[in-house]
Short mmCIF file of C-alpha atoms in Angstrom, two decimals:
data_model
loop_
_atom_site.label_atom_id
_atom_site.label_comp_id
_atom_site.label_asym_id
_atom_site.label_seq_id
_atom_site.Cartn_x
_atom_site.Cartn_y
_atom_site.Cartn_z
CA MET R 1 -2.83 -16.16 -104.63
CA VAL R 2 -3.95 -13.43 -102.23
CA LYS R 3 -2.50 -9.94 -102.56
CA VAL R 4 -1.21 -8.85 -99.17
CA GLY R 5 -0.33 -5.43 -97.79
CA ILE R 6 1.51 -4.58 -94.58
CA ALA R 7 1.13 -1.20 -92.90
CA GLY R 8 4.09 -0.77 -90.58
CA GLY R 9 6.35 -3.25 -92.32
CA SER R 10 9.61 -2.04 -90.78
CA GLY R 11 8.77 -2.70 -87.12
CA TYR R 12 9.59 -6.05 -85.56
CA GLY R 13 6.05 -7.38 -86.06
CA GLY R 14 5.96 -6.18 -89.67
CA ALA R 15 9.39 -7.62 -90.41
CA GLU R 16 8.29 -10.96 -88.97
CA LEU R 17 5.27 -10.88 -91.30
CA LEU R 18 7.63 -10.34 -94.24
CA HIS R 19 9.79 -13.31 -93.25
CA ILE R 20 6.71 -15.56 -93.02
CA LEU R 21 4.84 -14.33 -96.10
CA ILE R 22 7.89 -14.60 -98.37
CA ARG R 23 7.67 -18.37 -97.76
CA HIS R 24 3.87 -18.56 -98.00
CA PRO R 25 2.88 -20.36 -101.22
CA GLU R 26 -0.45 -18.52 -101.58
CA ALA R 27 0.56 -14.95 -100.61
CA GLU R 28 1.92 -12.18 -102.80
CA ILE R 29 3.34 -9.19 -100.92
CA SER R 30 2.00 -6.25 -102.92
CA TRP R 31 2.45 -3.22 -100.66
CA ILE R 32 4.56 -2.37 -97.59
CA SER R 33 4.57 0.93 -95.73
CA SER R 34 6.90 2.44 -93.16
CA HIS R 35 6.80 5.80 -91.37
CA ARG R 36 10.59 5.98 -90.98
CA HIS R 37 11.84 4.19 -94.09
CA SER R 38 9.55 5.22 -96.95
CA GLY R 39 11.46 5.01 -100.25
CA LYS R 40 14.14 2.64 -98.94
CA LEU R 41 14.59 -0.90 -100.17
CA VAL R 42 13.29 -3.44 -97.68
CA SER R 43 16.63 -5.26 -97.90
CA ALA R 44 18.46 -2.05 -96.98
CA VAL R 45 16.55 -1.90 -93.70
CA TYR R 46 16.53 -5.68 -93.13
CA PRO R 47 19.61 -7.15 -94.87
CA SER R 48 18.42 -10.63 -93.91
CA LEU R 49 15.89 -10.29 -96.77
CA LEU R 50 18.50 -9.48 -99.42
CA GLY R 51 17.72 -11.56 -102.50
CA PHE R 52 14.29 -12.55 -101.20
CA LEU R 53 12.37 -9.31 -101.68
CA ASP R 54 13.19 -6.46 -104.06
CA SER R 55 10.36 -4.16 -102.89
CA SER R 56 10.69 -0.74 -101.29
CA PHE R 57 8.84 0.67 -98.34
CA THR R 58 6.28 3.30 -99.26
CA SER R 59 4.20 5.80 -97.30
CA LEU R 60 0.89 4.99 -95.69
CA GLU R 61 -0.76 7.59 -97.94
CA THR R 62 -0.19 5.35 -100.99
CA LEU R 63 -2.52 2.67 -99.61
CA SER R 64 -5.07 1.54 -102.22
CA PRO R 65 -7.30 -0.93 -100.35
CA SER R 66 -9.11 -2.13 -103.46
CA ASP R 67 -5.80 -3.54 -104.76
CA LEU R 68 -5.41 -5.85 -101.75
CA ASP R 69 -7.12 -9.00 -100.51
CA VAL R 70 -5.60 -8.88 -97.01
CA LEU R 71 -4.20 -5.91 -95.11
CA PHE R 72 -2.09 -6.44 -91.99
CA LEU R 73 -1.90 -3.43 -89.69
CA ALA R 74 1.38 -3.70 -87.77
CA LEU R 75 1.24 -0.17 -86.42
CA PRO R 76 1.72 1.35 -82.95
CA HIS R 77 -1.30 1.35 -80.66
CA GLY R 78 -3.68 4.17 -81.57
CA GLU R 79 -2.95 4.31 -85.31
CA ALA R 80 -5.10 1.47 -86.69
CA MET R 81 -8.28 3.02 -85.25
CA ASN R 82 -7.67 6.09 -87.43
CA ILE R 83 -7.28 4.01 -90.61
CA VAL R 84 -10.02 1.39 -90.29
CA PRO R 85 -12.99 3.82 -90.66
CA GLN R 86 -11.71 4.57 -94.18
CA LEU R 87 -11.64 0.89 -95.20
CA ASP R 88 -15.25 -0.27 -94.91
CA GLY R 89 -16.03 -3.01 -97.41
CA ASP R 90 -12.43 -3.32 -98.55
CA PRO R 91 -9.88 -6.08 -97.80
CA VAL R 92 -9.72 -8.46 -94.89
CA ILE R 93 -8.05 -6.53 -92.06
CA ILE R 94 -5.85 -8.19 -89.44
CA ASP R 95 -4.78 -5.69 -86.78
CA LEU R 96 -1.75 -6.60 -84.68
CA SER R 97 -2.18 -3.68 -82.28
CA GLY R 98 -4.53 -3.48 -79.31
CA ASP R 99 -6.93 -1.00 -80.95
CA PHE R 100 -9.80 -3.43 -81.53
CA ARG R 101 -9.28 -6.07 -78.84
CA ILE R 102 -11.33 -4.40 -76.10
CA GLY R 103 -14.99 -3.56 -76.57
CA ASP R 104 -15.44 -1.10 -73.68
CA PRO R 105 -14.04 2.39 -74.52
CA ASP R 106 -13.53 3.25 -70.84
CA ILE R 107 -11.51 0.09 -70.19
CA PHE R 108 -9.48 0.67 -73.35
CA GLU R 109 -8.60 4.20 -72.27
CA GLN R 110 -7.76 3.02 -68.73
CA TYR R 111 -5.21 0.46 -69.96
CA TYR R 112 -3.88 2.05 -73.15
CA LYS R 113 -3.99 5.69 -72.01
CA LEU R 114 -5.55 6.61 -75.37
CA PRO R 115 -9.08 7.64 -76.37
CA LEU R 116 -10.89 5.06 -78.51
CA SER R 117 -11.57 7.12 -81.63
CA ALA R 118 -13.57 4.49 -83.58
CA PRO R 119 -15.74 2.67 -80.99
CA GLU R 120 -18.44 1.96 -83.58
CA HIS R 121 -16.02 -0.36 -85.39
CA GLN R 122 -15.19 -2.54 -82.37
CA LYS R 123 -18.15 -4.82 -83.06
CA ASP R 124 -16.78 -5.64 -86.53
CA PHE R 125 -13.63 -7.25 -85.13
CA VAL R 126 -13.37 -10.87 -84.02
CA TYR R 127 -10.80 -11.78 -81.39
CA GLY R 128 -8.24 -13.81 -83.32
CA LEU R 129 -7.21 -16.67 -81.05
CA PRO R 130 -7.84 -19.67 -83.36
CA GLU R 131 -7.69 -22.39 -80.72
CA ILE R 132 -10.64 -20.77 -78.93
CA ASN R 133 -12.43 -18.76 -81.63
CA ARG R 134 -11.86 -20.67 -84.86
CA SER R 135 -15.41 -20.75 -86.27
CA GLN R 136 -15.92 -17.01 -85.77
CA ILE R 137 -12.55 -16.24 -87.36
CA ARG R 138 -13.38 -18.24 -90.48
CA ALA R 139 -16.48 -16.10 -91.08
CA ALA R 140 -14.83 -12.75 -90.27
CA LYS R 141 -13.37 -9.92 -92.35
CA ARG R 142 -11.88 -8.01 -89.42
CA ILE R 143 -9.52 -9.64 -86.89
CA ALA R 144 -8.11 -8.23 -83.66
CA ASN R 145 -4.92 -10.24 -83.28
CA PRO R 146 -4.36 -11.12 -79.59
CA GLY R 147 -1.50 -9.82 -77.48
CA CYS R 148 1.47 -12.08 -76.77
CA PHE R 149 0.91 -12.31 -73.00
CA ALA R 150 -2.82 -12.82 -73.54
CA THR R 151 -2.16 -15.71 -75.95
CA ALA R 152 0.19 -17.44 -73.51
CA THR R 153 -2.14 -17.05 -70.52
CA LEU R 154 -5.42 -17.82 -72.29
CA LEU R 155 -4.13 -21.06 -73.80
CA ALA R 156 -2.67 -22.06 -70.43
CA LEU R 157 -5.81 -21.35 -68.41
CA TYR R 158 -8.77 -21.81 -70.78
CA PRO R 159 -9.29 -25.57 -70.13
CA LEU R 160 -9.10 -25.05 -66.36
CA TYR R 161 -11.61 -22.20 -66.35
CA GLU R 162 -13.97 -24.02 -68.71
CA GLU R 163 -13.97 -27.16 -66.54
CA LYS R 164 -14.06 -25.16 -63.27
CA TRP R 165 -10.97 -26.87 -61.87
CA ILE R 166 -9.74 -23.70 -60.13
CA LYS R 167 -10.47 -22.66 -56.54
CA GLY R 168 -9.78 -19.03 -55.68
CA PRO R 169 -7.38 -16.66 -57.43
CA VAL R 170 -4.84 -17.42 -60.12
CA PHE R 171 -1.44 -15.74 -59.90
CA VAL R 172 0.37 -15.11 -63.18
CA ASP R 173 4.09 -14.36 -63.44
CA ALA R 174 4.91 -13.61 -67.11
CA LYS R 175 8.31 -12.70 -68.55
CA THR R 176 9.05 -11.27 -71.99
CA GLY R 177 12.05 -10.76 -74.20
CA SER R 178 13.24 -7.35 -75.33
CA SER R 179 11.79 -7.61 -78.85
CA GLY R 180 8.37 -7.12 -77.24
CA GLY R 181 9.33 -3.48 -76.75
CA GLY R 182 9.40 -2.87 -80.50
CA SER R 183 12.09 -1.60 -82.86
CA SER R 184 12.12 1.98 -81.54
CA PRO R 185 14.56 2.41 -78.64
CA SER R 186 12.98 2.79 -75.20
CA PRO R 187 14.35 2.70 -71.62
CA GLY R 188 12.76 -0.67 -70.86
CA ALA R 189 14.20 -2.31 -73.99
CA HIS R 190 17.64 -0.69 -73.78
CA HIS R 191 20.25 -3.48 -73.80
CA PRO R 192 22.47 -2.17 -70.96
CA ARG R 193 19.45 -2.11 -68.66
CA ARG R 194 17.99 -5.50 -69.64
CA SER R 195 21.21 -7.48 -69.93
CA ASN R 196 21.79 -9.63 -66.83
CA SER R 197 18.71 -8.11 -65.21
CA LEU R 198 15.08 -8.94 -64.43
CA PHE R 199 12.52 -6.34 -63.39
CA PRO R 200 8.73 -6.00 -63.18
CA TYR R 201 6.64 -3.42 -65.01
CA ARG R 202 3.00 -2.28 -65.16
CA PRO R 203 1.75 -3.95 -61.94
CA PHE R 204 -2.03 -4.47 -62.09
CA SER R 205 -2.18 -2.40 -65.29
CA HIS R 206 -0.79 -4.36 -68.24
CA GLN R 207 -2.84 -3.72 -71.37
CA HIS R 208 -3.26 -7.44 -72.15
CA VAL R 209 -5.22 -8.07 -68.95
CA PRO R 210 -8.65 -6.83 -70.16
CA GLU R 211 -8.57 -9.03 -73.26
CA ILE R 212 -7.91 -12.03 -71.01
CA LEU R 213 -10.83 -11.05 -68.79
CA GLN R 214 -13.13 -10.88 -71.82
CA ILE R 215 -12.55 -14.61 -72.43
CA LEU R 216 -12.26 -16.09 -68.92
CA ASP R 217 -14.98 -15.91 -66.27
CA THR R 218 -12.96 -14.53 -63.36
CA SER R 219 -15.91 -13.63 -61.12
CA GLU R 220 -15.10 -16.45 -58.69
CA ARG R 221 -11.53 -17.15 -59.83
CA PRO R 222 -9.85 -13.72 -60.09
CA LEU R 223 -6.58 -13.15 -61.92
CA VAL R 224 -3.51 -11.43 -60.44
CA PHE R 225 -1.22 -10.64 -63.38
CA GLN R 226 2.38 -9.39 -63.28
CA THR R 227 4.79 -8.94 -66.19
CA TYR R 228 8.60 -8.85 -66.14
CA SER R 229 11.30 -7.72 -68.58
CA ALA R 230 13.75 -10.58 -69.03
CA PRO R 231 17.28 -10.55 -70.49
CA PHE R 232 16.54 -12.52 -73.67
CA ILE R 233 15.39 -11.24 -77.07
CA ARG R 234 12.51 -13.51 -78.12
CA GLY R 235 9.97 -15.31 -76.03
CA ILE R 236 7.23 -15.27 -73.42
CA PHE R 237 7.54 -17.48 -70.34
CA ALA R 238 4.31 -17.42 -68.30
CA SER R 239 3.86 -19.24 -64.97
CA HIS R 240 0.33 -19.68 -63.55
CA TYR R 241 -0.18 -20.67 -59.89
CA MET R 242 -3.50 -21.79 -58.40
CA ALA R 243 -5.34 -24.07 -55.96
CA LEU R 244 -7.49 -26.80 -57.47
CA SER R 245 -11.18 -27.32 -56.73
CA ARG R 246 -10.73 -31.10 -57.05
CA GLU R 247 -8.08 -33.74 -56.59
CA ALA R 248 -6.08 -34.24 -59.78
CA THR R 249 -3.04 -36.32 -60.65
CA SER R 250 -0.45 -35.25 -63.18
CA GLU R 251 -1.97 -37.69 -65.64
CA GLN R 252 -5.44 -36.17 -65.18
CA VAL R 253 -4.05 -32.68 -65.77
CA ARG R 254 -2.36 -33.92 -68.94
CA ASP R 255 -5.59 -35.56 -70.09
CA LEU R 256 -7.52 -32.33 -69.57
CA TYR R 257 -5.15 -30.43 -71.85
CA GLN R 258 -5.22 -33.24 -74.40
CA LYS R 259 -9.01 -32.99 -74.43
CA TYR R 260 -8.79 -29.37 -75.52
CA TYR R 261 -5.63 -29.29 -77.59
CA SER R 262 -4.78 -32.76 -78.94
CA SER R 263 -5.98 -31.72 -82.42
CA GLU R 264 -4.28 -28.30 -82.26
CA TYR R 265 -1.14 -28.36 -84.38
CA PHE R 266 0.42 -25.32 -82.73
CA VAL R 267 -0.20 -26.27 -79.08
CA ARG R 268 2.20 -28.86 -77.70
CA TRP R 269 1.99 -30.55 -74.31
CA VAL R 270 5.44 -31.16 -72.81
CA PRO R 271 5.95 -33.68 -70.01
CA GLU R 272 8.30 -31.39 -68.10
CA CYS R 273 8.73 -27.64 -67.72
CA PRO R 274 8.81 -25.97 -71.17
CA ASP R 275 11.68 -23.81 -72.40
CA VAL R 276 11.53 -20.68 -74.59
CA ASN R 277 14.53 -22.01 -76.52
CA TYR R 278 12.33 -24.69 -78.07
CA VAL R 279 9.63 -22.42 -79.51
CA ARG R 280 11.74 -19.56 -80.85
CA HIS R 281 11.20 -18.60 -84.51
CA SER R 282 8.03 -20.74 -84.61
CA ASN R 283 4.28 -20.50 -84.16
CA PHE R 284 4.18 -23.14 -81.43
CA VAL R 285 3.00 -22.78 -77.84
CA ASP R 286 4.43 -25.32 -75.40
CA ILE R 287 2.47 -26.01 -72.21
CA GLY R 288 3.51 -28.05 -69.19
CA ALA R 289 2.32 -28.42 -65.60
CA ALA R 290 3.10 -29.77 -62.14
CA THR R 291 0.67 -30.57 -59.31
CA GLN R 292 1.04 -31.39 -55.62
CA ASP R 293 -1.20 -31.29 -52.53
CA GLY R 294 -4.12 -29.63 -54.34
CA PHE R 295 -2.01 -26.94 -56.03
CA LEU R 296 -1.19 -26.61 -59.71
CA ILE R 297 1.46 -24.72 -61.67
CA VAL R 298 0.96 -24.36 -65.43
CA TRP R 299 3.71 -23.01 -67.66
CA SER R 300 3.32 -21.74 -71.20
CA VAL R 301 5.99 -20.50 -73.60
CA LEU R 302 5.82 -18.93 -77.04
CA ASP R 303 7.75 -16.70 -79.41
CA ASN R 304 6.29 -13.23 -78.91
CA LEU R 305 6.89 -12.21 -82.55
CA GLN R 306 5.43 -15.42 -83.99
CA LYS R 307 2.49 -16.96 -82.10
CA GLY R 308 2.42 -13.73 -80.08
CA ALA R 309 2.06 -11.54 -83.18
CA ALA R 310 2.89 -12.18 -86.85
CA GLY R 311 2.61 -15.98 -86.90
CA GLN R 312 -0.82 -15.89 -85.31
CA ALA R 313 -1.84 -13.14 -87.76
CA VAL R 314 -0.93 -15.39 -90.70
CA GLN R 315 -2.71 -18.31 -89.01
CA ASN R 316 -5.82 -16.11 -88.95
CA MET R 317 -5.34 -15.17 -92.61
CA ASN R 318 -5.14 -18.85 -93.50
CA LEU R 319 -8.43 -19.56 -91.73
CA ILE R 320 -10.26 -16.68 -93.42
CA CYS R 321 -8.90 -17.44 -96.89
CA GLY R 322 -9.67 -21.17 -96.67
CA PHE R 323 -6.03 -22.29 -96.75
CA SER R 324 -4.56 -24.97 -94.55
CA GLU R 325 -4.18 -23.38 -91.12
CA THR R 326 -0.50 -24.31 -90.98
CA MET R 327 0.38 -22.98 -94.45
CA GLY R 328 3.59 -20.98 -94.30
CA LEU R 329 3.89 -21.72 -90.58
CA GLY R 330 4.57 -25.44 -90.22
CA PHE R 331 8.32 -25.11 -89.73
CA PRO R 332 9.93 -26.29 -86.47
CA PRO R 333 11.54 -23.99 -83.91
CA THR R 334 15.25 -23.27 -84.28
CA TYR R 335 17.82 -24.01 -81.58
CA PRO R 336 20.34 -22.83 -80.63
#
């Protein structure tokens, strides 16, 4: 059993970690903090956990790193970088924020509008996208968990960039559910605004773009990336449009993705356009595509709180701890 702590356990990402780790056969939840709910029973804040967890939230100041094997940081952007310098040599750290995803301090500040207060620790963190970075993750003690949009786009485009199938720019249209805005109310996540609506935000400036550019070589195949707030709660639906550098049939496109992902449990090729309904509450990414006259559309869908956050974080924990990668995560999506 590994003793697990969660800093920021009352946010949506932290709550999703609790739901997963309660079912994990090799994890013991030993410590959970919350800024807003310190001293309250977890089940009082999340009644869905009544009878499953009798712990209370505590304050961040009670953290004793030596008592933990794995520490998940599910904190707002800018907070993890203030904690990590105090944890050298202590537990495995898996950070769900963007604090350690981007190596260049200037680029981090440009996209996150925050100064990078611990740049010397960036080199200690491995980018935690298992399907691309598995061997490095297994050997790591510090993981920067990828962003939800970045996960959807990187898994959709990685085979095409690696094989140089793309000619010219790639245009990305990515939509997210309201849970991506977090548990604290904000104008963009406010239900009366999002219900029955669709609107763009952060044109050319979304914070997940630089982590995508660190993985893909966009020097000759640039990326134009636009995000939208959609009127559903969970999910990412990303559409990727491009011209191909070679002739390719639908079968050849399928074979390319099978080459890269046929052994990946959490990446599923679908013969038609994927649907966010069929990945919700799961760690799966569904990818589909269509091609005609030298053009290609690739779609990817995932649950932003699972494969886009907490599920992927547990997948990384499994890799580091030597467990089966699917442990605690192998359940199917739920629908409706």
